[in-house]
PDB file of C-alpha atoms and ligand atoms in Angstrom:
ATOM      1  CA  MET A   1     181.384  56.087  -3.402  1.00  0.00           C
ATOM      2  CA  SER A   2     177.754  54.491  -4.034  1.00  0.00           C
ATOM      3  CA  THR A   3     175.897  52.282  -1.370  1.00  0.00           C
ATOM      4  CA  TYR A   4     174.697  49.055  -2.589  1.00  0.00           C
ATOM      5  CA  PHE A   5     171.820  46.958  -0.387  1.00  0.00           C
ATOM      6  CA  ILE A   6     172.828  43.387  -0.623  1.00  0.00           C
ATOM      7  CA  THR A   7     170.540  40.728   0.348  1.00  0.00           C
ATOM      8  CA  GLY A   8     171.266  37.232   1.207  1.00  0.00           C
ATOM      9  CA  ALA A   9     174.792  38.985   2.361  1.00  0.00           C
ATOM     10  CA  THR A  10     175.572  35.777   4.827  1.00  0.00           C
ATOM     11  CA  GLY A  11     175.250  33.287   2.379  1.00  0.00           C
ATOM     12  CA  THR A  12     177.593  31.613  -0.375  1.00  0.00           C
ATOM     13  CA  ILE A  13     176.955  34.128  -3.196  1.00  0.00           C
ATOM     14  CA  GLY A  14     175.914  37.184  -1.279  1.00  0.00           C
ATOM     15  CA  LYS A  15     179.313  36.925   0.504  1.00  0.00           C
ATOM     16  CA  GLU A  16     181.370  37.264  -2.511  1.00  0.00           C
ATOM     17  CA  VAL A  17     179.243  40.363  -3.981  1.00  0.00           C
ATOM     18  CA  VAL A  18     180.039  41.934  -1.036  1.00  0.00           C
ATOM     19  CA  ASN A  19     183.652  41.120  -0.603  1.00  0.00           C
ATOM     20  CA  SER A  20     183.825  42.229  -4.185  1.00  0.00           C
ATOM     21  CA  LEU A  21     182.058  45.748  -3.262  1.00  0.00           C
ATOM     22  CA  LEU A  22     184.267  46.291  -0.595  1.00  0.00           C
ATOM     23  CA  SER A  23     187.480  45.686  -2.529  1.00  0.00           C
ATOM     24  CA  LYS A  24     186.503  48.819  -4.707  1.00  0.00           C
ATOM     25  CA  ASN A  25     186.104  50.863  -1.925  1.00  0.00           C
ATOM     26  CA  GLU A  26     182.133  51.006  -2.038  1.00  0.00           C
ATOM     27  CA  HIS A  27     179.735  50.813   0.678  1.00  0.00           C
ATOM     28  CA  VAL A  28     177.472  47.996   1.502  1.00  0.00           C
ATOM     29  CA  ILE A  29     174.433  47.958   3.269  1.00  0.00           C
ATOM     30  CA  ALA A  30     174.096  44.414   4.042  1.00  0.00           C
ATOM     31  CA  GLY A  31     170.361  43.031   4.809  1.00  0.00           C
ATOM     32  CA  THR A  32     170.205  39.800   7.265  1.00  0.00           C
ATOM     33  CA  ARG A  33     167.289  38.572   9.398  1.00  0.00           C
ATOM     34  CA  ASP A  34     170.457  38.150  12.169  1.00  0.00           C
ATOM     35  CA  PRO A  35     172.373  41.225  12.480  1.00  0.00           C
ATOM     36  CA  GLN A  36     174.801  39.219  14.946  1.00  0.00           C
ATOM     37  CA  LYS A  37     176.096  36.970  12.011  1.00  0.00           C
ATOM     38  CA  LEU A  38     176.966  39.934  10.050  1.00  0.00           C
ATOM     39  CA  GLN A  39     179.428  41.458  12.573  1.00  0.00           C
ATOM     40  CA  ASP A  40     181.231  37.734  12.898  1.00  0.00           C
ATOM     41  CA  PHE A  41     181.044  37.756   8.839  1.00  0.00           C
ATOM     42  CA  TYR A  42     182.376  41.615   8.302  1.00  0.00           C
ATOM     43  CA  LYS A  43     183.130  43.473  11.659  1.00  0.00           C
ATOM     44  CA  ASP A  44     182.240  47.127  11.083  1.00  0.00           C
ATOM     45  CA  SER A  45     182.944  47.251   7.328  1.00  0.00           C
ATOM     46  CA  VAL A  46     179.518  46.742   6.116  1.00  0.00           C
ATOM     47  CA  THR A  47     176.217  48.443   7.670  1.00  0.00           C
ATOM     48  CA  GLY A  48     173.965  45.891   8.755  1.00  0.00           C
ATOM     49  CA  THR A  49     170.159  46.205   8.565  1.00  0.00           C
ATOM     50  CA  TYR A  50     167.558  43.841   9.698  1.00  0.00           C
ATOM     51  CA  PHE A  51     166.415  42.558   6.820  1.00  0.00           C
ATOM     52  CA  ASP A  52     163.517  39.960   5.904  1.00  0.00           C
ATOM     53  CA  TYR A  53     161.461  39.363   2.809  1.00  0.00           C
ATOM     54  CA  GLY A  54     158.310  38.327   4.977  1.00  0.00           C
ATOM     55  CA  ALA A  55     158.722  41.312   6.974  1.00  0.00           C
ATOM     56  CA  LYS A  56     157.614  44.845   4.705  1.00  0.00           C
ATOM     57  CA  GLU A  57     158.613  47.144   7.600  1.00  0.00           C
ATOM     58  CA  SER A  58     162.345  45.991   6.979  1.00  0.00           C
ATOM     59  CA  TYR A  59     162.327  47.157   3.212  1.00  0.00           C
ATOM     60  CA  GLN A  60     162.688  51.259   3.829  1.00  0.00           C
ATOM     61  CA  GLU A  61     166.539  50.982   3.953  1.00  0.00           C
ATOM     62  CA  VAL A  62     167.099  49.950   0.546  1.00  0.00           C
ATOM     63  CA  LEU A  63     165.427  53.021  -1.017  1.00  0.00           C
ATOM     64  CA  ASN A  64     168.724  55.489  -0.608  1.00  0.00           C
ATOM     65  CA  THR A  65     171.081  53.272  -2.677  1.00  0.00           C
ATOM     66  CA  ASP A  66     172.425  53.170  -6.024  1.00  0.00           C
ATOM     67  CA  GLY A  67     171.866  49.210  -6.760  1.00  0.00           C
ATOM     68  CA  ILE A  68     170.527  46.069  -4.943  1.00  0.00           C
ATOM     69  CA  PHE A  69     171.589  42.694  -5.277  1.00  0.00           C
ATOM     70  CA  LEU A  70     168.358  40.329  -5.083  1.00  0.00           C
ATOM     71  CA  LEU A  71     168.966  36.751  -3.702  1.00  0.00           C
ATOM     72  CA  GLY A  72     166.213  34.276  -3.035  1.00  0.00           C
ATOM     73  CA  PRO A  73     166.907  31.752  -0.306  1.00  0.00           C
ATOM     74  CA  PRO A  74     167.479  27.779  -1.582  1.00  0.00           C
ATOM     75  CA  LEU A  75     165.362  24.827  -1.305  1.00  0.00           C
ATOM     76  CA  ASN A  76     162.571  27.054  -1.315  1.00  0.00           C
ATOM     77  CA  PRO A  77     159.781  26.057  -4.027  1.00  0.00           C
ATOM     78  CA  GLY A  78     157.859  29.097  -2.741  1.00  0.00           C
ATOM     79  CA  LEU A  79     160.741  31.650  -3.405  1.00  0.00           C
ATOM     80  CA  TYR A  80     158.842  33.558  -6.396  1.00  0.00           C
ATOM     81  CA  GLU A  81     155.959  34.120  -3.758  1.00  0.00           C
ATOM     82  CA  LEU A  82     158.433  35.068  -0.726  1.00  0.00           C
ATOM     83  CA  LEU A  83     160.351  37.600  -3.132  1.00  0.00           C
ATOM     84  CA  GLU A  84     156.915  38.904  -4.711  1.00  0.00           C
ATOM     85  CA  PRO A  85     156.419  41.589  -2.273  1.00  0.00           C
ATOM     86  CA  PHE A  86     159.579  43.070  -2.023  1.00  0.00           C
ATOM     87  CA  VAL A  87     159.815  43.376  -5.732  1.00  0.00           C
ATOM     88  CA  ASP A  88     156.740  44.708  -5.891  1.00  0.00           C
ATOM     89  CA  TYR A  89     157.498  47.344  -3.468  1.00  0.00           C
ATOM     90  CA  LEU A  90     160.378  48.360  -5.618  1.00  0.00           C
ATOM     91  CA  GLN A  91     158.642  48.817  -8.512  1.00  0.00           C
ATOM     92  CA  ASP A  92     156.757  51.731  -7.128  1.00  0.00           C
ATOM     93  CA  ASN A  93     159.791  53.294  -5.205  1.00  0.00           C
ATOM     94  CA  TYR A  94     162.931  52.318  -6.565  1.00  0.00           C
ATOM     95  CA  LYS A  95     165.385  54.181  -8.834  1.00  0.00           C
ATOM     96  CA  GLY A  96     168.505  52.203  -8.871  1.00  0.00           C
ATOM     97  CA  ARG A  97     169.717  49.040 -10.318  1.00  0.00           C
ATOM     98  CA  LEU A  98     168.570  45.670  -9.472  1.00  0.00           C
ATOM     99  CA  ILE A  99     170.826  42.071 -10.334  1.00  0.00           C
ATOM    100  CA  TYR A 100     168.626  38.833  -9.769  1.00  0.00           C
ATOM    101  CA  LEU A 101     169.898  35.753  -9.231  1.00  0.00           C
ATOM    102  CA  SER A 102     168.616  33.092 -11.365  1.00  0.00           C
ATOM    103  CA  GLY A 103     170.296  30.218 -12.463  1.00  0.00           C
ATOM    104  CA  ASN A 104     171.648  28.438 -15.658  1.00  0.00           C
ATOM    105  CA  GLY A 105     168.903  26.275 -17.373  1.00  0.00           C
ATOM    106  CA  MET A 106     166.137  27.184 -14.056  1.00  0.00           C
ATOM    107  CA  GLU A 107     164.082  29.254 -16.865  1.00  0.00           C
ATOM    108  CA  ASN A 108     163.275  25.897 -18.300  1.00  0.00           C
ATOM    109  CA  LEU A 109     162.593  24.027 -15.360  1.00  0.00           C
ATOM    110  CA  GLU A 110     158.666  23.583 -15.327  1.00  0.00           C
ATOM    111  CA  GLU A 111     159.092  21.425 -11.920  1.00  0.00           C
ATOM    112  CA  LEU A 112     160.567  24.531 -10.072  1.00  0.00           C
ATOM    113  CA  PRO A 113     159.369  27.638 -11.970  1.00  0.00           C
ATOM    114  CA  PHE A 114     160.214  30.346  -9.481  1.00  0.00           C
ATOM    115  CA  HIS A 115     163.134  31.749 -11.088  1.00  0.00           C
ATOM    116  CA  LYS A 116     161.131  32.005 -14.683  1.00  0.00           C
ATOM    117  CA  LYS A 117     158.398  33.758 -13.063  1.00  0.00           C
ATOM    118  CA  MET A 118     160.913  36.066 -11.541  1.00  0.00           C
ATOM    119  CA  GLU A 119     162.408  37.074 -14.628  1.00  0.00           C
ATOM    120  CA  GLU A 120     159.466  37.233 -16.580  1.00  0.00           C
ATOM    121  CA  LYS A 121     158.163  39.850 -13.939  1.00  0.00           C
ATOM    122  CA  LEU A 122     161.355  41.465 -14.000  1.00  0.00           C
ATOM    123  CA  LYS A 123     161.296  41.821 -17.551  1.00  0.00           C
ATOM    124  CA  ASN A 124     157.808  43.402 -17.488  1.00  0.00           C
ATOM    125  CA  SER A 125     158.636  45.859 -14.744  1.00  0.00           C
ATOM    126  CA  SER A 126     159.800  49.647 -14.873  1.00  0.00           C
ATOM    127  CA  LEU A 127     163.135  48.348 -12.936  1.00  0.00           C
ATOM    128  CA  ASN A 128     166.421  48.844 -14.328  1.00  0.00           C
ATOM    129  CA  TRP A 129     167.318  45.066 -13.867  1.00  0.00           C
ATOM    130  CA  ASN A 130     169.844  42.410 -14.971  1.00  0.00           C
ATOM    131  CA  ILE A 131     169.518  38.955 -14.688  1.00  0.00           C
ATOM    132  CA  VAL A 132     172.735  36.366 -13.791  1.00  0.00           C
ATOM    133  CA  ARG A 133     172.124  32.831 -14.254  1.00  0.00           C
ATOM    134  CA  PRO A 134     175.099  31.002 -12.868  1.00  0.00           C
ATOM    135  CA  GLY A 135     176.064  27.371 -13.301  1.00  0.00           C
ATOM    136  CA  PHE A 136     175.942  24.795 -10.426  1.00  0.00           C
ATOM    137  CA  PHE A 137     178.218  26.416  -7.576  1.00  0.00           C
ATOM    138  CA  MET A 138     181.975  24.709  -7.716  1.00  0.00           C
ATOM    139  CA  GLN A 139     181.393  25.248  -3.833  1.00  0.00           C
ATOM    140  CA  ASN A 140     178.018  23.395  -3.537  1.00  0.00           C
ATOM    141  CA  PHE A 141     180.819  20.109  -2.846  1.00  0.00           C
ATOM    142  CA  GLY A 142     182.085  21.971  -0.125  1.00  0.00           C
ATOM    143  CA  ASN A 143     178.957  23.335   1.093  1.00  0.00           C
ATOM    144  CA  TYR A 144     176.562  20.405   0.966  1.00  0.00           C
ATOM    145  CA  ASP A 145     178.664  17.148   0.076  1.00  0.00           C
ATOM    146  CA  ARG A 146     181.065  16.983   2.508  1.00  0.00           C
ATOM    147  CA  GLU A 147     180.373  14.581   4.883  1.00  0.00           C
ATOM    148  CA  ASN A 148     179.355  12.197   1.871  1.00  0.00           C
ATOM    149  CA  ILE A 149     183.274  13.051   0.757  1.00  0.00           C
ATOM    150  CA  GLN A 150     184.999  12.987   4.032  1.00  0.00           C
ATOM    151  CA  ASP A 151     183.130  10.509   5.706  1.00  0.00           C
ATOM    152  CA  ARG A 152     181.613   7.791   3.270  1.00  0.00           C
ATOM    153  CA  ASN A 153     183.981   8.512   0.234  1.00  0.00           C
ATOM    154  CA  ILE A 154     181.426   9.375  -2.202  1.00  0.00           C
ATOM    155  CA  ILE A 155     179.378  12.312  -3.841  1.00  0.00           C
ATOM    156  CA  PHE A 156     175.820  11.489  -4.038  1.00  0.00           C
ATOM    157  CA  SER A 157     173.715  13.306  -6.415  1.00  0.00           C
ATOM    158  CA  PRO A 158     171.059  12.113  -9.257  1.00  0.00           C
ATOM    159  CA  ALA A 159     172.926  13.878 -11.918  1.00  0.00           C
ATOM    160  CA  GLY A 160     173.585  10.507 -14.016  1.00  0.00           C
ATOM    161  CA  GLU A 161     176.143  10.714 -16.859  1.00  0.00           C
ATOM    162  CA  GLY A 162     175.639  14.298 -17.666  1.00  0.00           C
ATOM    163  CA  LYS A 163     177.941  17.347 -17.725  1.00  0.00           C
ATOM    164  CA  SER A 164     177.572  20.464 -15.771  1.00  0.00           C
ATOM    165  CA  SER A 165     179.613  23.927 -16.229  1.00  0.00           C
ATOM    166  CA  PHE A 166     180.326  24.666 -13.148  1.00  0.00           C
ATOM    167  CA  VAL A 167     180.788  28.030 -11.716  1.00  0.00           C
ATOM    168  CA  SER A 168     183.112  29.507  -8.809  1.00  0.00           C
ATOM    169  CA  SER A 169     181.049  31.502  -6.489  1.00  0.00           C
ATOM    170  CA  LYS A 170     183.853  33.934  -5.929  1.00  0.00           C
ATOM    171  CA  ASP A 171     183.369  34.750  -9.528  1.00  0.00           C
ATOM    172  CA  VAL A 172     179.865  35.232  -9.307  1.00  0.00           C
ATOM    173  CA  GLY A 173     179.990  37.439  -6.929  1.00  0.00           C
ATOM    174  CA  SER A 174     182.846  39.395  -8.616  1.00  0.00           C
ATOM    175  CA  ALA A 175     180.441  39.484 -12.477  1.00  0.00           C
ATOM    176  CA  ILE A 176     177.596  40.667 -10.058  1.00  0.00           C
ATOM    177  CA  ALA A 177     179.722  43.605  -8.383  1.00  0.00           C
ATOM    178  CA  GLU A 178     180.972  44.741 -11.274  1.00  0.00           C
ATOM    179  CA  LEU A 179     177.188  44.582 -12.834  1.00  0.00           C
ATOM    180  CA  LEU A 180     175.873  46.589 -10.049  1.00  0.00           C
ATOM    181  CA  ILE A 181     178.805  49.667  -9.938  1.00  0.00           C
ATOM    182  CA  ASP A 182     178.165  50.053 -13.954  1.00  0.00           C
ATOM    183  CA  PRO A 183     175.121  52.326 -14.478  1.00  0.00           C
ATOM    184  CA  ASN A 184     175.296  51.480 -18.421  1.00  0.00           C
ATOM    185  CA  ARG A 185     174.426  48.122 -18.138  1.00  0.00           C
ATOM    186  CA  VAL A 186     170.788  47.592 -17.670  1.00  0.00           C
ATOM    187  CA  LYS A 187     167.960  45.225 -19.206  1.00  0.00           C
ATOM    188  CA  GLU A 188     171.034  42.196 -19.682  1.00  0.00           C
ATOM    189  CA  THR A 189     171.065  38.665 -19.094  1.00  0.00           C
ATOM    190  CA  HIS A 190     174.285  36.937 -18.380  1.00  0.00           C
ATOM    191  CA  VAL A 191     174.609  32.740 -18.097  1.00  0.00           C
ATOM    192  CA  LEU A 192     177.548  32.804 -15.442  1.00  0.00           C
ATOM    193  CA  THR A 193     179.642  29.193 -15.940  1.00  0.00           C
ATOM    194  CA  GLY A 194     183.407  28.149 -15.331  1.00  0.00           C
ATOM    195  CA  THR A 195     185.435  27.170 -18.943  1.00  0.00           C
ATOM    196  CA  LYS A 196     184.650  23.647 -18.901  1.00  0.00           C
ATOM    197  CA  ALA A 197     181.908  21.262 -17.984  1.00  0.00           C
ATOM    198  CA  TYR A 198     182.398  17.723 -15.721  1.00  0.00           C
ATOM    199  CA  THR A 199     180.627  15.362 -15.066  1.00  0.00           C
ATOM    200  CA  HIS A 200     180.118  13.853 -11.563  1.00  0.00           C
ATOM    201  CA  PHE A 201     182.509  10.901 -12.312  1.00  0.00           C
ATOM    202  CA  ASP A 202     185.245  13.547 -12.892  1.00  0.00           C
ATOM    203  CA  VAL A 203     184.785  15.689  -9.986  1.00  0.00           C
ATOM    204  CA  ALA A 204     185.150  12.335  -8.299  1.00  0.00           C
ATOM    205  CA  ALA A 205     188.488  11.776 -10.048  1.00  0.00           C
ATOM    206  CA  MET A 206     189.465  15.207  -9.267  1.00  0.00           C
ATOM    207  CA  LEU A 207     188.452  14.738  -5.424  1.00  0.00           C
ATOM    208  CA  SER A 208     190.557  11.394  -5.143  1.00  0.00           C
ATOM    209  CA  ASP A 209     193.537  13.093  -6.485  1.00  0.00           C
ATOM    210  CA  ILE A 210     193.127  16.233  -4.129  1.00  0.00           C
ATOM    211  CA  LEU A 211     192.346  13.735  -0.890  1.00  0.00           C
ATOM    212  CA  ARG A 212     194.870  10.707  -2.535  1.00  0.00           C
ATOM    213  CA  ARG A 213     192.236   8.356  -1.755  1.00  0.00           C
ATOM    214  CA  GLU A 214     189.425   6.910  -4.033  1.00  0.00           C
ATOM    215  CA  ILE A 215     186.266   8.906  -3.987  1.00  0.00           C
ATOM    216  CA  THR A 216     183.690   7.511  -6.010  1.00  0.00           C
ATOM    217  CA  TYR A 217     180.423   8.826  -7.812  1.00  0.00           C
ATOM    218  CA  PRO A 218     177.739   5.685  -7.234  1.00  0.00           C
ATOM    219  CA  ASN A 219     175.473   7.680  -9.982  1.00  0.00           C
ATOM    220  CA  PRO A 220     172.430   6.635  -7.970  1.00  0.00           C
ATOM    221  CA  ASP A 221     168.951   6.746  -9.698  1.00  0.00           C
ATOM    222  CA  GLU A 222     166.220   9.015  -8.524  1.00  0.00           C
ATOM    223  CA  ASN A 223     164.659   6.371  -6.355  1.00  0.00           C
ATOM    224  CA  THR A 224     167.672   5.318  -4.648  1.00  0.00           C
ATOM    225  CA  TYR A 225     168.424   9.433  -3.974  1.00  0.00           C
ATOM    226  CA  LYS A 226     165.311   9.609  -2.464  1.00  0.00           C
ATOM    227  CA  GLN A 227     165.153   6.649  -0.334  1.00  0.00           C
ATOM    228  CA  VAL A 228     168.742   7.175   1.548  1.00  0.00           C
ATOM    229  CA  LEU A 229     167.636  10.959   2.167  1.00  0.00           C
ATOM    230  CA  LYS A 230     164.807   9.684   3.662  1.00  0.00           C
ATOM    231  CA  GLU A 231     166.532   7.046   6.015  1.00  0.00           C
ATOM    232  CA  SER A 232     169.202   9.841   6.660  1.00  0.00           C
ATOM    233  CA  GLY A 233     166.041  11.926   8.197  1.00  0.00           C
ATOM    234  CA  ALA A 234     165.725  14.322   5.291  1.00  0.00           C
ATOM    235  CA  PRO A 235     162.215  15.790   4.740  1.00  0.00           C
ATOM    236  CA  ASP A 236     160.856  14.730   1.393  1.00  0.00           C
ATOM    237  CA  PHE A 237     160.803  18.054   0.019  1.00  0.00           C
ATOM    238  CA  ILE A 238     164.416  18.280  -0.116  1.00  0.00           C
ATOM    239  CA  ALA A 239     164.655  15.192  -2.957  1.00  0.00           C
ATOM    240  CA  ASP A 240     161.085  16.317  -4.318  1.00  0.00           C
ATOM    241  CA  TYR A 241     163.480  19.715  -4.960  1.00  0.00           C
ATOM    242  CA  MET A 242     166.794  18.454  -5.772  1.00  0.00           C
ATOM    243  CA  ILE A 243     165.798  15.643  -8.317  1.00  0.00           C
ATOM    244  CA  PRO A 244     164.664  17.966 -10.581  1.00  0.00           C
ATOM    245  CA  VAL A 245     167.937  20.286 -10.684  1.00  0.00           C
ATOM    246  CA  TYR A 246     169.732  17.358 -10.833  1.00  0.00           C
ATOM    247  CA  GLY A 247     167.667  16.056 -13.697  1.00  0.00           C
ATOM    248  CA  MET A 248     169.222  19.069 -15.720  1.00  0.00           C
ATOM    249  CA  ILE A 249     172.411  17.956 -15.187  1.00  0.00           C
ATOM    250  CA  LYS A 250     171.393  13.998 -16.247  1.00  0.00           C
ATOM    251  CA  GLN A 251     169.415  15.595 -19.039  1.00  0.00           C
ATOM    252  CA  GLY A 252     172.425  17.333 -20.562  1.00  0.00           C
ATOM    253  CA  LYS A 253     170.325  21.134 -20.739  1.00  0.00           C
ATOM    254  CA  VAL A 254     173.422  22.895 -18.056  1.00  0.00           C
ATOM    255  CA  ASP A 255     176.600  21.758 -20.121  1.00  0.00           C
ATOM    256  CA  ASN A 256     177.192  25.215 -21.839  1.00  0.00           C
ATOM    257  CA  VAL A 257     180.304  27.100 -21.681  1.00  0.00           C
ATOM    258  CA  THR A 258     180.398  30.626 -21.883  1.00  0.00           C
ATOM    259  CA  THR A 259     182.493  33.965 -21.532  1.00  0.00           C
ATOM    260  CA  ALA A 260     180.437  36.022 -19.582  1.00  0.00           C
ATOM    261  CA  ILE A 261     182.807  35.899 -16.228  1.00  0.00           C
ATOM    262  CA  LYS A 262     185.858  36.941 -18.356  1.00  0.00           C
ATOM    263  CA  ASP A 263     183.678  39.492 -20.154  1.00  0.00           C
ATOM    264  CA  LEU A 264     182.688  41.195 -16.941  1.00  0.00           C
ATOM    265  CA  THR A 265     185.476  40.830 -14.716  1.00  0.00           C
ATOM    266  CA  GLY A 266     188.617  41.078 -17.340  1.00  0.00           C
ATOM    267  CA  LYS A 267     189.822  37.542 -15.359  1.00  0.00           C
ATOM    268  CA  GLU A 268     189.581  34.094 -16.135  1.00  0.00           C
ATOM    269  CA  PRO A 269     187.250  32.398 -14.389  1.00  0.00           C
ATOM    270  CA  GLU A 270     188.562  29.461 -11.564  1.00  0.00           C
ATOM    271  CA  SER A 271     188.696  25.915 -12.292  1.00  0.00           C
ATOM    272  CA  LEU A 272     186.943  23.577 -10.235  1.00  0.00           C
ATOM    273  CA  GLU A 273     190.428  21.594  -9.293  1.00  0.00           C
ATOM    274  CA  GLU A 274     191.496  25.586  -7.921  1.00  0.00           C
ATOM    275  CA  VAL A 275     188.533  25.445  -5.769  1.00  0.00           C
ATOM    276  CA  LEU A 276     188.273  22.106  -4.793  1.00  0.00           C
ATOM    277  CA  LYS A 277     191.514  22.118  -3.590  1.00  0.00           C
ATOM    278  CA  ARG A 278     190.862  25.294  -1.315  1.00  0.00           C
ATOM    279  CA  ASP A 279     187.632  23.866  -0.114  1.00  0.00           C
ATOM    280  CA  PHE A 280     189.614  20.230   0.768  1.00  0.00           C
ATOM    281  CA  GLN A 281     193.007  20.498   1.030  1.00  0.00           C
TER     282      GLN A 281
HETATM  283  N1  NAP B   1     173.781  25.982  -5.335  1.00  0.00           N
HETATM  284  C1  NAP B   1     173.844  26.026  -6.734  1.00  0.00           C
HETATM  285  O1  NAP B   1     174.377  25.541  -7.385  1.00  0.00           O
HETATM  286  C2  NAP B   1     172.872  27.405  -7.276  1.00  0.00           C
HETATM  287  C3  NAP B   1     173.267  27.530  -9.015  1.00  0.00           C
HETATM  288  C4  NAP B   1     172.458  28.690  -9.713  1.00  0.00           C
HETATM  289  C5  NAP B   1     171.533  29.330  -8.761  1.00  0.00           C
HETATM  290  N2  NAP B   1     171.329  29.175  -7.758  1.00  0.00           N
HETATM  291  C6  NAP B   1     170.326  29.966  -6.652  1.00  0.00           C
HETATM  292  O2  NAP B   1     171.303  30.641  -5.531  1.00  0.00           O
HETATM  293  C7  NAP B   1     170.501  30.831  -4.482  1.00  0.00           C
HETATM  294  C8  NAP B   1     170.875  30.368  -3.151  1.00  0.00           C
HETATM  295  O3  NAP B   1     172.212  31.487  -2.795  1.00  0.00           O
HETATM  296  P1  NAP B   1     173.037  30.769  -2.144  1.00  0.00           P
HETATM  297  O4  NAP B   1     173.800  29.482  -2.284  1.00  0.00           O
HETATM  298  O5  NAP B   1     174.168  31.984  -1.894  1.00  0.00           O
HETATM  299  O6  NAP B   1     172.449  30.835  -0.537  1.00  0.00           O
HETATM  300  P2  NAP B   1     172.834  30.766   0.783  1.00  0.00           P
HETATM  301  O7  NAP B   1     174.218  30.713   0.820  1.00  0.00           O
HETATM  302  O8  NAP B   1     172.055  29.394   1.511  1.00  0.00           O
HETATM  303  O9  NAP B   1     171.910  31.714   1.518  1.00  0.00           O
HETATM  304  C9  NAP B   1     170.815  32.563   1.536  1.00  0.00           C
HETATM  305  C10 NAP B   1     170.699  33.580   2.147  1.00  0.00           C
HETATM  306  O10 NAP B   1     169.578  33.971   1.737  1.00  0.00           O
HETATM  307  C11 NAP B   1     169.088  34.560   2.795  1.00  0.00           C
HETATM  308  N3  NAP B   1     167.554  34.456   3.601  1.00  0.00           N
HETATM  309  C12 NAP B   1     166.881  33.498   3.828  1.00  0.00           C
HETATM  310  N4  NAP B   1     165.872  33.684   3.931  1.00  0.00           N
HETATM  311  C13 NAP B   1     165.243  35.012   3.963  1.00  0.00           C
HETATM  312  C14 NAP B   1     164.198  35.818   4.220  1.00  0.00           C
HETATM  313  N5  NAP B   1     162.956  35.734   4.355  1.00  0.00           N
HETATM  314  N6  NAP B   1     164.305  37.114   3.914  1.00  0.00           N
HETATM  315  C15 NAP B   1     165.714  37.953   3.844  1.00  0.00           C
HETATM  316  N7  NAP B   1     166.948  36.781   3.544  1.00  0.00           N
HETATM  317  C16 NAP B   1     166.458  35.378   3.485  1.00  0.00           C
HETATM  318  C17 NAP B   1     170.247  34.286   4.297  1.00  0.00           C
HETATM  319  O11 NAP B   1     170.315  35.282   5.182  1.00  0.00           O
HETATM  320  P3  NAP B   1     169.779  35.431   6.559  1.00  0.00           P
HETATM  321  O12 NAP B   1     169.825  34.082   7.054  1.00  0.00           O
HETATM  322  O13 NAP B   1     171.441  36.219   6.990  1.00  0.00           O
HETATM  323  O14 NAP B   1     169.009  36.240   6.799  1.00  0.00           O
HETATM  324  C18 NAP B   1     171.430  33.773   3.560  1.00  0.00           C
HETATM  325  O15 NAP B   1     172.276  35.179   3.407  1.00  0.00           O
HETATM  326  C19 NAP B   1     168.710  29.885  -4.938  1.00  0.00           C
HETATM  327  O16 NAP B   1     168.408  31.396  -5.539  1.00  0.00           O
HETATM  328  C20 NAP B   1     169.351  29.235  -5.868  1.00  0.00           C
HETATM  329  O17 NAP B   1     168.253  28.881  -6.799  1.00  0.00           O
HETATM  330  C21 NAP B   1     172.051  28.296  -6.790  1.00  0.00           C
END
């Protein structure tokens, strides 16, 4: 049995990495700013430890592990600066493998360069890195759009008419676990997607079938999106962050489909319909 240190273990992807490692009988140390949350998630099946990128005294638990999963929290344009001290610490002290969660297309997104900068830092380091670049998570609709879908019968993102090769967080977690446990895989970059790209009109049609009522995609322009978020009380930085992110879909930059999930896990990726049914039925 090997031991892996998982950051973001209370979140969408980290949770799937942990579950996948536990199903392989591996030992997991899960880092969190709130150990009580871990108890609620995993009972006693993982070793929980206090961990905060902003608190250097919380880094030591990682050292005697075979691999680390490194995830930065979403909606933080300062993500590179948040993670940098931890990566510097690892560079000086760590011999295991490291898997970094980036994002499909983010390596070219000038407005939000944090994933690109972190990828470059890792590639120039002496660490045993692997990088995964997942597409948009299928679970975003359940996690972030649920209120719009359930209460207003819309999905509301400035994604235009472009297609996106959505991926299931479960498959991303399984692929990361495979990379963590395989000592022969280092210095690889994998773009993780589902098997097909969809527009937001396609997603609205799929949700309409699942929910048996009409869900529409009004295809808001950026100003309308910003205005609506403002009126709903969201701080401006959310629209400033999400507009370039959805712009990647609008501009056709994230419709690429890869076989990386099947190549790494040996299993076909989940379909968007399967995930939406699980999340909305
Ligand atoms: N959503 C998408 O479609 C998509 C697609 C591609 C890539 N991504 C990337 O995925 C990442 C987000 O992953 P996610 O959706 O799984 O996130 P999430 O569900 O929001 O979870 C975020 C995690 O970050 C941890 N965290 C927050 N602040 C921290 C800090 N200061 N120190 C240590 N841990 C901290 C939280 O742990 P505690 O609260 O327990 O401490 C939590 O477990 C982002 O980097 C994003 O760019 C997202």
